[in-house]
Amino acid sequence: MLYLELLLVLLVPLLAGTIFLSLFSLEKELFPAEKLALSFLTGTVLIVLLMFFMSLLHLPLGRLSLLIALLILGAAAAAYLVRRRSFLFGAADLNWPRGFSLAELILLALLGLKIVYLFFVTLVKPVVDIDAISMYSAGAKGIFYARTFLTPFVLGTVHDKPLFPYLSQAGVAIGLGTFNDCLIKVLTPVMFLCLLVCFYSALRRLGSRAAALFFTFLLSTLPFLVFHAATAYSDFPQTVYYALGTVYLYLFLKEKRTAFLTVGGIMLGASIWIKRGSLALVVLDLAVLLAWLLAEKMFGEGKWKALLPAFWGFLVVALPAIVYSQAGFLLAGVAGLTQGAPAEAAGEGSRSAVIVATVLRKLFLYADWQLLWLLFVLVLVFCFRRAFAGALLYLLAMIWLGFAAILVQFAFGASFQYLLDGTLFDRLVMNLVPVVLFYCAAVLAPYWAAAARTAKD
Amino acid sequence: MRARLVNLNKEKINYLLVGAWNTAFSYLAFAALYFLLRTVLHYEVLLVVSSILSITNAYIAYKLFVFKTKGHYLREYSRFYVVYGGSLLMNLVLLPVFVVIFGLSPLAAQAGLSVFTVVFSYYGHRNFSFKPAAALAILLLLVSAALGEAIDLSGPAYDWRAAGPQTRVSVEDDIVRVTSAGGWAGVYNQRLAGALLDENNLLSFEMKTSSGGVGAVMWANYLDQRFLPQRGYQFYLGSPGRWHRYYVDLSAYEKDLTRLDNFLINPLTGPGEAEIREIRITRATTAGKLLAGWQEFLGPRGREIAGYTINTMPSPRLFGREIFVYLYWLVGLAAAGLLARELWPVWRQPVKKGKAKGWSVYGPAFERAVKQIVVLVCGLWIALELSSLYTDWRNLRGDLPLFGRSLEEKRALVNAGDFYPFMTFCLEKLPAGAAYDYRVGGMYNDIKTVYYLYPHEAAAGAAFLVVYDQDVSPEVQARYAPFAVFRPNAYIMKRVGS
């Protein structure tokens, strides 16, 4: 019975996301499974937003009150969609792919096996990870019992962190009507599934189905990513939203379809709700977008105005987070970046050497990422004619800027100790990992580009 | 003709894919039967049963997906037993060799033999014979680890002592017996072994433990006589209650073995008992190094998350080096070879008059080489994933005891000792809405207390004091009186006058 309720709880963000995405006329641009995945991801952050505003308005966060709020908002949006006669899903979405080869079936089976394994290990045991017990799940428990996040206990666990991890877990508990610390972790394996689906869909636009499945399979084999997808931490959700936001941003730069900009903007905006560091990564991505706009001469000819509607999704999702929690961080964050710098200045030369050695060792000699970084180096070295061409250059820029942000944080801030004790670097790099694998697949695409497909095919 | 060639290639690809599936199915079938029935049937019997299942699976898979023949089911099925009978017989002979003589678990031994069987099957099918000389060489190689001069550290002469206060050690009949009530259960030899290690570099011992988990060996040298994880090696403990043999290739971790003086063996990860015998240091043969390397690769390093806050995953090691070192060398050498193979013929082509060789000439060859290098890297990635699947299976096995249990039972199982039952006790006894102060011992139990006892909130100097395996200062004790007792050292106190 509880598992049936869990399925119903998962349907709610799916429906909410579907209605929201229907407002942006994306139906012709996305594949059916991709629509489902993006709907769930969008719906999850919308429910977090709703819980946020309800708490601010001192409305209790209960099953009934949330449902009523969702029904009211959903009905209003649905009425508009009915008038406009557009919806995210259509009859064409019932046509699912057929005619899989043996290799594709094996890859699908392996992916399915990994997903089943992930769901099992996630749901079979309670929260055991310390950061989750001390912060995220503790805060979620506080929200569940108090029906708001505005209590001293919850705010004490939240500190100045964004609210997504707390509200999302609390949302599951509220939906179930009980605080079950096995089942509140259900969101991360579902997000893992969504990540695989969207990753595959993005790659499918660049090449054959078999190759897209293969690289999606490679993504599912990253041990550190899979492990975090089974925890109640915030790192994996941040990775999902940020990576997908960057990938869709790349698709926009390549294809120049505003649908991708819309989706990318929503994903990047959602990532700001998850961890403080996301804001820096999102700003860097937007800086690359700005560079592209300048290179394409969008400003001079006024073409940029046509892109404004695509930013509505980003603003709706991101603005509340920026206003509520990030404004204070912006002031504190700059100080945090350089905290301790004068005292460390004397040892700066040795700190750089330590950082470089530690980073190289962690990337290439640890089991977190299999052979991803070797593949990345090979692609940069041997595929130099394609690796820096067109939209790939911008994607590479986003990767390198993301890396630079991590290195700056260790080089100049108080986080250096966390590099030495190994508690932070891998989790920060995880944000970039799906993007790096996507980049490698995109550079290698000409080897298998014969049967690329769009959603309109 | 072209269609025939395409079909032939497709058949070969299908053969490879189906072969990979058959190998995986064969091992998984044995593993599943072993896991379910090992207490009922001997592993050799389970091997025969799983082989029948595997041969049947192979027959169906090859018939349906590769050769696609029709009819003649019984004749073809019986021929499969003829073809696979040789490898089955070899498996039946070698499996107990690895289990009994070298102390590997049947699962680990069968995993290695699965790989060996694939190689053997290939050569067996190609040559239609198995060269007696090669068989003898292999047999000699296998047994040679058991021969040779050994230094026996088992006896009382080496004065084995306990490293932790809650551990007791005794030596009887050259068996080191360890009993631990918790904490550090390591035992070490007090008498030095240093100068004896000049040419002897393989440490091996047999051990029987009362519980599974991760064991460790550490060593100290004359410069630094502390036992540190950096000079150590972890291994998975075999199934409890049975003797298992463990190997450590010391030369993979230490350059100067004469500097090693003392060894510490930690047989337990919690309270329990262990017996250790035949603690030997021998000169490592190839077989010994391979066995040690195999245990090392399948060990906890690279399979257990390092640190309690899921921060990083060290690489599995082989012969003391991260596995990736070998893979990078392999890829580097292969890349050089592939590039040379593709570009050399182009380089040798005569230059056309007035035209220098540019990308248009070298490009296609270069791209072919790059494609092959990428395929190699992806193939090695898949091989690493096989190793990760073993880790996933271990995690799954570790989590299986939780399946089907209630939430309360699960919380009790994931917490050490009686900590969670004590939390439940506190939730029952604390009045509704009461705040509490706490003195809680054990790793991270203070954080867990705040989590489990919510909606009761923690506050310094609160009306109730929760105490679990922690000393309370006399000043604090004076302010509180006993309220409810779970057991000695686990109780709730109430502020006097509140």
PDB file of N, CA, C and O in Angstrom, chain B residues 26-27 29-31 33-34 38 41-51 86-117 138-139 142 242-244 247 291 294:
ATOM      1  N   SER B  26      26.784 -18.123 -16.821  1.00  0.00           N
ATOM      2  CA  SER B  26      27.396 -19.275 -16.164  1.00  0.00           C
ATOM      3  C   SER B  26      27.851 -18.917 -14.755  1.00  0.00           C
ATOM      4  O   SER B  26      27.576 -19.624 -13.783  1.00  0.00           O
ATOM      5  N   TYR B  27      28.527 -17.768 -14.663  1.00  0.00           N
ATOM      6  CA  TYR B  27      29.032 -17.387 -13.347  1.00  0.00           C
ATOM      7  C   TYR B  27      27.889 -16.984 -12.405  1.00  0.00           C
ATOM      8  O   TYR B  27      27.870 -17.353 -11.235  1.00  0.00           O
ATOM      9  N   ALA B  29      24.849 -17.964 -12.478  1.00  0.00           N
ATOM     10  CA  ALA B  29      24.082 -19.149 -12.052  1.00  0.00           C
ATOM     11  C   ALA B  29      24.786 -19.834 -10.883  1.00  0.00           C
ATOM     12  O   ALA B  29      24.159 -20.210  -9.889  1.00  0.00           O
ATOM     13  N   PHE B  30      26.102 -19.983 -11.000  1.00  0.00           N
ATOM     14  CA  PHE B  30      26.850 -20.601  -9.899  1.00  0.00           C
ATOM     15  C   PHE B  30      26.759 -19.746  -8.641  1.00  0.00           C
ATOM     16  O   PHE B  30      26.547 -20.251  -7.541  1.00  0.00           O
ATOM     17  N   ALA B  31      26.910 -18.433  -8.812  1.00  0.00           N
ATOM     18  CA  ALA B  31      26.877 -17.532  -7.657  1.00  0.00           C
ATOM     19  C   ALA B  31      25.512 -17.593  -6.969  1.00  0.00           C
ATOM     20  O   ALA B  31      25.426 -17.634  -5.742  1.00  0.00           O
ATOM     21  N   LEU B  33      23.272 -20.051  -7.032  1.00  0.00           N
ATOM     22  CA  LEU B  33      23.088 -21.344  -6.357  1.00  0.00           C
ATOM     23  C   LEU B  33      23.936 -21.405  -5.097  1.00  0.00           C
ATOM     24  O   LEU B  33      23.505 -21.913  -4.064  1.00  0.00           O
ATOM     25  N   TYR B  34      25.156 -20.895  -5.190  1.00  0.00           N
ATOM     26  CA  TYR B  34      26.047 -20.920  -4.026  1.00  0.00           C
ATOM     27  C   TYR B  34      25.465 -20.090  -2.891  1.00  0.00           C
ATOM     28  O   TYR B  34      25.479 -20.482  -1.728  1.00  0.00           O
ATOM     29  N   ARG B  38      24.476 -22.944  -0.291  1.00  0.00           N
ATOM     30  CA  ARG B  38      25.809 -23.370   0.127  1.00  0.00           C
ATOM     31  C   ARG B  38      25.804 -24.106   1.460  1.00  0.00           C
ATOM     32  O   ARG B  38      26.703 -24.874   1.750  1.00  0.00           O
ATOM     33  N   LEU B  41      24.293 -27.871   0.096  1.00  0.00           N
ATOM     34  CA  LEU B  41      25.029 -28.702  -0.865  1.00  0.00           C
ATOM     35  C   LEU B  41      26.465 -28.240  -0.984  1.00  0.00           C
ATOM     36  O   LEU B  41      26.754 -27.046  -0.858  1.00  0.00           O
ATOM     37  N   HIS B  42      27.343 -29.174  -1.281  1.00  0.00           N
ATOM     38  CA  HIS B  42      28.763 -28.849  -1.488  1.00  0.00           C
ATOM     39  C   HIS B  42      28.898 -28.033  -2.770  1.00  0.00           C
ATOM     40  O   HIS B  42      28.127 -28.186  -3.721  1.00  0.00           O
ATOM     41  N   TYR B  43      29.898 -27.154  -2.814  1.00  0.00           N
ATOM     42  CA  TYR B  43      30.047 -26.266  -3.967  1.00  0.00           C
ATOM     43  C   TYR B  43      30.328 -27.033  -5.255  1.00  0.00           C
ATOM     44  O   TYR B  43      30.008 -26.558  -6.347  1.00  0.00           O
ATOM     45  N   GLU B  44      30.935 -28.220  -5.157  1.00  0.00           N
ATOM     46  CA  GLU B  44      31.167 -29.002  -6.374  1.00  0.00           C
ATOM     47  C   GLU B  44      29.847 -29.486  -6.969  1.00  0.00           C
ATOM     48  O   GLU B  44      29.650 -29.521  -8.174  1.00  0.00           O
ATOM     49  N   VAL B  45      28.929 -29.873  -6.097  1.00  0.00           N
ATOM     50  CA  VAL B  45      27.610 -30.281  -6.565  1.00  0.00           C
ATOM     51  C   VAL B  45      26.915 -29.088  -7.206  1.00  0.00           C
ATOM     52  O   VAL B  45      26.284 -29.197  -8.269  1.00  0.00           O
ATOM     53  N   LEU B  46      27.033 -27.926  -6.547  1.00  0.00           N
ATOM     54  CA  LEU B  46      26.418 -26.710  -7.092  1.00  0.00           C
ATOM     55  C   LEU B  46      27.034 -26.372  -8.446  1.00  0.00           C
ATOM     56  O   LEU B  46      26.344 -25.872  -9.338  1.00  0.00           O
ATOM     57  N   LEU B  47      28.339 -26.645  -8.599  1.00  0.00           N
ATOM     58  CA  LEU B  47      28.995 -26.375  -9.879  1.00  0.00           C
ATOM     59  C   LEU B  47      28.402 -27.249 -10.979  1.00  0.00           C
ATOM     60  O   LEU B  47      28.153 -26.787 -12.095  1.00  0.00           O
ATOM     61  N   VAL B  48      28.139 -28.511 -10.662  1.00  0.00           N
ATOM     62  CA  VAL B  48      27.558 -29.411 -11.671  1.00  0.00           C
ATOM     63  C   VAL B  48      26.167 -28.919 -12.062  1.00  0.00           C
ATOM     64  O   VAL B  48      25.820 -28.843 -13.241  1.00  0.00           O
ATOM     65  N   VAL B  49      25.374 -28.567 -11.065  1.00  0.00           N
ATOM     66  CA  VAL B  49      24.005 -28.101 -11.336  1.00  0.00           C
ATOM     67  C   VAL B  49      24.033 -26.823 -12.174  1.00  0.00           C
ATOM     68  O   VAL B  49      23.320 -26.684 -13.174  1.00  0.00           O
ATOM     69  N   SER B  50      24.892 -25.888 -11.762  1.00  0.00           N
ATOM     70  CA  SER B  50      24.942 -24.615 -12.507  1.00  0.00           C
ATOM     71  C   SER B  50      25.477 -24.835 -13.912  1.00  0.00           C
ATOM     72  O   SER B  50      25.086 -24.143 -14.848  1.00  0.00           O
ATOM     73  N   SER B  51      26.365 -25.833 -14.074  1.00  0.00           N
ATOM     74  CA  SER B  51      26.888 -26.115 -15.420  1.00  0.00           C
ATOM     75  C   SER B  51      25.791 -26.634 -16.331  1.00  0.00           C
ATOM     76  O   SER B  51      25.746 -26.307 -17.516  1.00  0.00           O
ATOM     77  N   GLY B  86      34.705 -30.870 -21.643  1.00  0.00           N
ATOM     78  CA  GLY B  86      36.115 -30.719 -21.295  1.00  0.00           C
ATOM     79  C   GLY B  86      36.328 -29.596 -20.297  1.00  0.00           C
ATOM     80  O   GLY B  86      37.009 -29.745 -19.277  1.00  0.00           O
ATOM     81  N   SER B  87      35.722 -28.445 -20.586  1.00  0.00           N
ATOM     82  CA  SER B  87      35.925 -27.310 -19.682  1.00  0.00           C
ATOM     83  C   SER B  87      35.229 -27.560 -18.352  1.00  0.00           C
ATOM     84  O   SER B  87      35.710 -27.133 -17.294  1.00  0.00           O
ATOM     85  N   LEU B  88      34.121 -28.292 -18.362  1.00  0.00           N
ATOM     86  CA  LEU B  88      33.442 -28.594 -17.098  1.00  0.00           C
ATOM     87  C   LEU B  88      34.329 -29.481 -16.229  1.00  0.00           C
ATOM     88  O   LEU B  88      34.477 -29.249 -15.025  1.00  0.00           O
ATOM     89  N   LEU B  89      34.929 -30.501 -16.867  1.00  0.00           N
ATOM     90  CA  LEU B  89      35.800 -31.395 -16.096  1.00  0.00           C
ATOM     91  C   LEU B  89      36.975 -30.631 -15.487  1.00  0.00           C
ATOM     92  O   LEU B  89      37.338 -30.827 -14.331  1.00  0.00           O
ATOM     93  N   MET B  90      37.558 -29.779 -16.307  1.00  0.00           N
ATOM     94  CA  MET B  90      38.691 -28.983 -15.822  1.00  0.00           C
ATOM     95  C   MET B  90      38.256 -28.101 -14.660  1.00  0.00           C
ATOM     96  O   MET B  90      38.958 -27.949 -13.660  1.00  0.00           O
ATOM     97  N   ASN B  91      37.080 -27.519 -14.792  1.00  0.00           N
ATOM     98  CA  ASN B  91      36.537 -26.673 -13.735  1.00  0.00           C
ATOM     99  C   ASN B  91      36.342 -27.458 -12.445  1.00  0.00           C
ATOM    100  O   ASN B  91      36.669 -27.003 -11.348  1.00  0.00           O
ATOM    101  N   LEU B  92      35.833 -28.679 -12.586  1.00  0.00           N
ATOM    102  CA  LEU B  92      35.595 -29.519 -11.412  1.00  0.00           C
ATOM    103  C   LEU B  92      36.889 -29.868 -10.697  1.00  0.00           C
ATOM    104  O   LEU B  92      36.906 -30.023  -9.483  1.00  0.00           O
ATOM    105  N   VAL B  93      37.967 -30.013 -11.471  1.00  0.00           N
ATOM    106  CA  VAL B  93      39.266 -30.352 -10.875  1.00  0.00           C
ATOM    107  C   VAL B  93      39.903 -29.130 -10.239  1.00  0.00           C
ATOM    108  O   VAL B  93      40.425 -29.173  -9.129  1.00  0.00           O
ATOM    109  N   LEU B  94      39.864 -27.996 -10.933  1.00  0.00           N
ATOM    110  CA  LEU B  94      40.611 -26.821 -10.478  1.00  0.00           C
ATOM    111  C   LEU B  94      39.919 -26.057  -9.347  1.00  0.00           C
ATOM    112  O   LEU B  94      40.581 -25.425  -8.524  1.00  0.00           O
ATOM    113  N   LEU B  95      38.610 -26.098  -9.319  1.00  0.00           N
ATOM    114  CA  LEU B  95      37.897 -25.306  -8.308  1.00  0.00           C
ATOM    115  C   LEU B  95      38.309 -25.706  -6.893  1.00  0.00           C
ATOM    116  O   LEU B  95      38.661 -24.846  -6.083  1.00  0.00           O
ATOM    117  N   PRO B  96      38.324 -27.001  -6.562  1.00  0.00           N
ATOM    118  CA  PRO B  96      38.755 -27.355  -5.208  1.00  0.00           C
ATOM    119  C   PRO B  96      40.226 -27.061  -4.953  1.00  0.00           C
ATOM    120  O   PRO B  96      40.622 -26.827  -3.805  1.00  0.00           O
ATOM    121  N   VAL B  97      41.022 -27.062  -6.018  1.00  0.00           N
ATOM    122  CA  VAL B  97      42.437 -26.704  -5.853  1.00  0.00           C
ATOM    123  C   VAL B  97      42.539 -25.284  -5.306  1.00  0.00           C
ATOM    124  O   VAL B  97      43.251 -24.998  -4.343  1.00  0.00           O
ATOM    125  N   PHE B  98      41.812 -24.368  -5.926  1.00  0.00           N
ATOM    126  CA  PHE B  98      41.857 -22.979  -5.481  1.00  0.00           C
ATOM    127  C   PHE B  98      41.220 -22.796  -4.107  1.00  0.00           C
ATOM    128  O   PHE B  98      41.657 -21.973  -3.300  1.00  0.00           O
ATOM    129  N   VAL B  99      40.170 -23.563  -3.843  1.00  0.00           N
ATOM    130  CA  VAL B  99      39.443 -23.372  -2.590  1.00  0.00           C
ATOM    131  C   VAL B  99      40.205 -24.005  -1.427  1.00  0.00           C
ATOM    132  O   VAL B  99      40.410 -23.376  -0.399  1.00  0.00           O
ATOM    133  N   VAL B 100      40.622 -25.254  -1.620  1.00  0.00           N
ATOM    134  CA  VAL B 100      41.211 -25.992  -0.500  1.00  0.00           C
ATOM    135  C   VAL B 100      42.660 -25.588  -0.270  1.00  0.00           C
ATOM    136  O   VAL B 100      43.073 -25.300   0.848  1.00  0.00           O
ATOM    137  N   ILE B 101      43.441 -25.573  -1.341  1.00  0.00           N
ATOM    138  CA  ILE B 101      44.874 -25.320  -1.180  1.00  0.00           C
ATOM    139  C   ILE B 101      45.157 -23.836  -0.975  1.00  0.00           C
ATOM    140  O   ILE B 101      45.956 -23.444  -0.119  1.00  0.00           O
ATOM    141  N   PHE B 102      44.495 -22.989  -1.740  1.00  0.00           N
ATOM    142  CA  PHE B 102      44.839 -21.576  -1.676  1.00  0.00           C
ATOM    143  C   PHE B 102      43.839 -20.737  -0.889  1.00  0.00           C
ATOM    144  O   PHE B 102      43.989 -19.530  -0.776  1.00  0.00           O
ATOM    145  N   GLY B 103      42.793 -21.408  -0.389  1.00  0.00           N
ATOM    146  CA  GLY B 103      41.927 -20.717   0.560  1.00  0.00           C
ATOM    147  C   GLY B 103      41.030 -19.652  -0.018  1.00  0.00           C
ATOM    148  O   GLY B 103      40.507 -18.805   0.713  1.00  0.00           O
ATOM    149  N   LEU B 104      40.837 -19.662  -1.343  1.00  0.00           N
ATOM    150  CA  LEU B 104      39.919 -18.678  -1.909  1.00  0.00           C
ATOM    151  C   LEU B 104      38.485 -19.127  -1.661  1.00  0.00           C
ATOM    152  O   LEU B 104      38.219 -20.326  -1.512  1.00  0.00           O
ATOM    153  N   SER B 105      37.569 -18.167  -1.643  1.00  0.00           N
ATOM    154  CA  SER B 105      36.168 -18.558  -1.546  1.00  0.00           C
ATOM    155  C   SER B 105      35.764 -19.181  -2.879  1.00  0.00           C
ATOM    156  O   SER B 105      36.337 -18.842  -3.926  1.00  0.00           O
ATOM    157  N   PRO B 106      34.801 -20.098  -2.871  1.00  0.00           N
ATOM    158  CA  PRO B 106      34.364 -20.696  -4.137  1.00  0.00           C
ATOM    159  C   PRO B 106      33.946 -19.661  -5.168  1.00  0.00           C
ATOM    160  O   PRO B 106      34.187 -19.825  -6.365  1.00  0.00           O
ATOM    161  N   LEU B 107      33.331 -18.552  -4.715  1.00  0.00           N
ATOM    162  CA  LEU B 107      32.885 -17.535  -5.674  1.00  0.00           C
ATOM    163  C   LEU B 107      34.069 -16.856  -6.346  1.00  0.00           C
ATOM    164  O   LEU B 107      34.065 -16.647  -7.558  1.00  0.00           O
ATOM    165  N   ALA B 108      35.062 -16.488  -5.548  1.00  0.00           N
ATOM    166  CA  ALA B 108      36.233 -15.821  -6.118  1.00  0.00           C
ATOM    167  C   ALA B 108      36.981 -16.770  -7.042  1.00  0.00           C
ATOM    168  O   ALA B 108      37.417 -16.399  -8.127  1.00  0.00           O
ATOM    169  N   ALA B 109      37.116 -18.011  -6.614  1.00  0.00           N
ATOM    170  CA  ALA B 109      37.825 -18.995  -7.433  1.00  0.00           C
ATOM    171  C   ALA B 109      37.092 -19.224  -8.751  1.00  0.00           C
ATOM    172  O   ALA B 109      37.707 -19.295  -9.816  1.00  0.00           O
ATOM    173  N   GLN B 110      35.786 -19.328  -8.689  1.00  0.00           N
ATOM    174  CA  GLN B 110      35.020 -19.604  -9.900  1.00  0.00           C
ATOM    175  C   GLN B 110      35.050 -18.420 -10.848  1.00  0.00           C
ATOM    176  O   GLN B 110      35.014 -18.591 -12.068  1.00  0.00           O
ATOM    177  N   ALA B 111      35.118 -17.201 -10.287  1.00  0.00           N
ATOM    178  CA  ALA B 111      35.228 -16.003 -11.134  1.00  0.00           C
ATOM    179  C   ALA B 111      36.511 -16.061 -11.953  1.00  0.00           C
ATOM    180  O   ALA B 111      36.517 -15.829 -13.163  1.00  0.00           O
ATOM    181  N   GLY B 112      37.603 -16.405 -11.307  1.00  0.00           N
ATOM    182  CA  GLY B 112      38.866 -16.530 -12.025  1.00  0.00           C
ATOM    183  C   GLY B 112      38.829 -17.663 -13.037  1.00  0.00           C
ATOM    184  O   GLY B 112      39.304 -17.545 -14.162  1.00  0.00           O
ATOM    185  N   LEU B 113      38.221 -18.764 -12.659  1.00  0.00           N
ATOM    186  CA  LEU B 113      38.161 -19.913 -13.562  1.00  0.00           C
ATOM    187  C   LEU B 113      37.260 -19.632 -14.755  1.00  0.00           C
ATOM    188  O   LEU B 113      37.463 -20.193 -15.836  1.00  0.00           O
ATOM    189  N   SER B 114      36.254 -18.767 -14.585  1.00  0.00           N
ATOM    190  CA  SER B 114      35.384 -18.413 -15.711  1.00  0.00           C
ATOM    191  C   SER B 114      36.206 -17.767 -16.811  1.00  0.00           C
ATOM    192  O   SER B 114      36.041 -18.064 -17.994  1.00  0.00           O
ATOM    193  N   VAL B 115      37.099 -16.871 -16.410  1.00  0.00           N
ATOM    194  CA  VAL B 115      37.967 -16.209 -17.398  1.00  0.00           C
ATOM    195  C   VAL B 115      38.898 -17.234 -18.025  1.00  0.00           C
ATOM    196  O   VAL B 115      39.083 -17.286 -19.242  1.00  0.00           O
ATOM    197  N   PHE B 116      39.471 -18.088 -17.166  1.00  0.00           N
ATOM    198  CA  PHE B 116      40.403 -19.106 -17.656  1.00  0.00           C
ATOM    199  C   PHE B 116      39.685 -20.059 -18.616  1.00  0.00           C
ATOM    200  O   PHE B 116      40.257 -20.475 -19.633  1.00  0.00           O
ATOM    201  N   THR B 117      38.428 -20.381 -18.350  1.00  0.00           N
ATOM    202  CA  THR B 117      37.665 -21.309 -19.185  1.00  0.00           C
ATOM    203  C   THR B 117      37.443 -20.725 -20.567  1.00  0.00           C
ATOM    204  O   THR B 117      37.483 -21.439 -21.580  1.00  0.00           O
ATOM    205  N   ILE B 138      51.193 -25.495 -16.055  1.00  0.00           N
ATOM    206  CA  ILE B 138      50.202 -24.778 -15.258  1.00  0.00           C
ATOM    207  C   ILE B 138      50.085 -25.412 -13.881  1.00  0.00           C
ATOM    208  O   ILE B 138      50.026 -24.735 -12.854  1.00  0.00           O
ATOM    209  N   LEU B 139      50.062 -26.749 -13.887  1.00  0.00           N
ATOM    210  CA  LEU B 139      49.929 -27.447 -12.608  1.00  0.00           C
ATOM    211  C   LEU B 139      51.119 -27.143 -11.698  1.00  0.00           C
ATOM    212  O   LEU B 139      50.949 -26.871 -10.500  1.00  0.00           O
ATOM    213  N   LEU B 142      50.869 -23.772 -10.322  1.00  0.00           N
ATOM    214  CA  LEU B 142      49.871 -23.646  -9.273  1.00  0.00           C
ATOM    215  C   LEU B 142      50.405 -24.160  -7.946  1.00  0.00           C
ATOM    216  O   LEU B 142      50.162 -23.571  -6.908  1.00  0.00           O
ATOM    217  N   ARG B 242      34.700 -20.543   8.650  1.00  0.00           N
ATOM    218  CA  ARG B 242      35.492 -21.429   7.798  1.00  0.00           C
ATOM    219  C   ARG B 242      36.891 -20.863   7.673  1.00  0.00           C
ATOM    220  O   ARG B 242      37.085 -19.648   7.714  1.00  0.00           O
ATOM    221  N   TRP B 243      37.823 -21.757   7.454  1.00  0.00           N
ATOM    222  CA  TRP B 243      39.203 -21.320   7.242  1.00  0.00           C
ATOM    223  C   TRP B 243      39.347 -20.771   5.835  1.00  0.00           C
ATOM    224  O   TRP B 243      38.861 -21.348   4.874  1.00  0.00           O
ATOM    225  N   HIS B 244      40.054 -19.641   5.745  1.00  0.00           N
ATOM    226  CA  HIS B 244      40.374 -19.044   4.451  1.00  0.00           C
ATOM    227  C   HIS B 244      41.835 -18.656   4.461  1.00  0.00           C
ATOM    228  O   HIS B 244      42.370 -18.255   5.488  1.00  0.00           O
ATOM    229  N   TYR B 247      46.602 -13.705   1.217  1.00  0.00           N
ATOM    230  CA  TYR B 247      47.945 -13.449   0.705  1.00  0.00           C
ATOM    231  C   TYR B 247      48.189 -11.952   0.630  1.00  0.00           C
ATOM    232  O   TYR B 247      47.312 -11.187   0.267  1.00  0.00           O
ATOM    233  N   LEU B 291      47.916 -14.933  -7.097  1.00  0.00           N
ATOM    234  CA  LEU B 291      46.863 -15.120  -6.100  1.00  0.00           C
ATOM    235  C   LEU B 291      46.731 -13.889  -5.228  1.00  0.00           C
ATOM    236  O   LEU B 291      45.626 -13.429  -4.930  1.00  0.00           O
ATOM    237  N   TRP B 294      45.139 -11.194  -7.264  1.00  0.00           N
ATOM    238  CA  TRP B 294      43.716 -11.445  -7.463  1.00  0.00           C
ATOM    239  C   TRP B 294      42.914 -11.029  -6.226  1.00  0.00           C
ATOM    240  O   TRP B 294      41.895 -10.345  -6.330  1.00  0.00           O
TER     241      TRP B 294
END
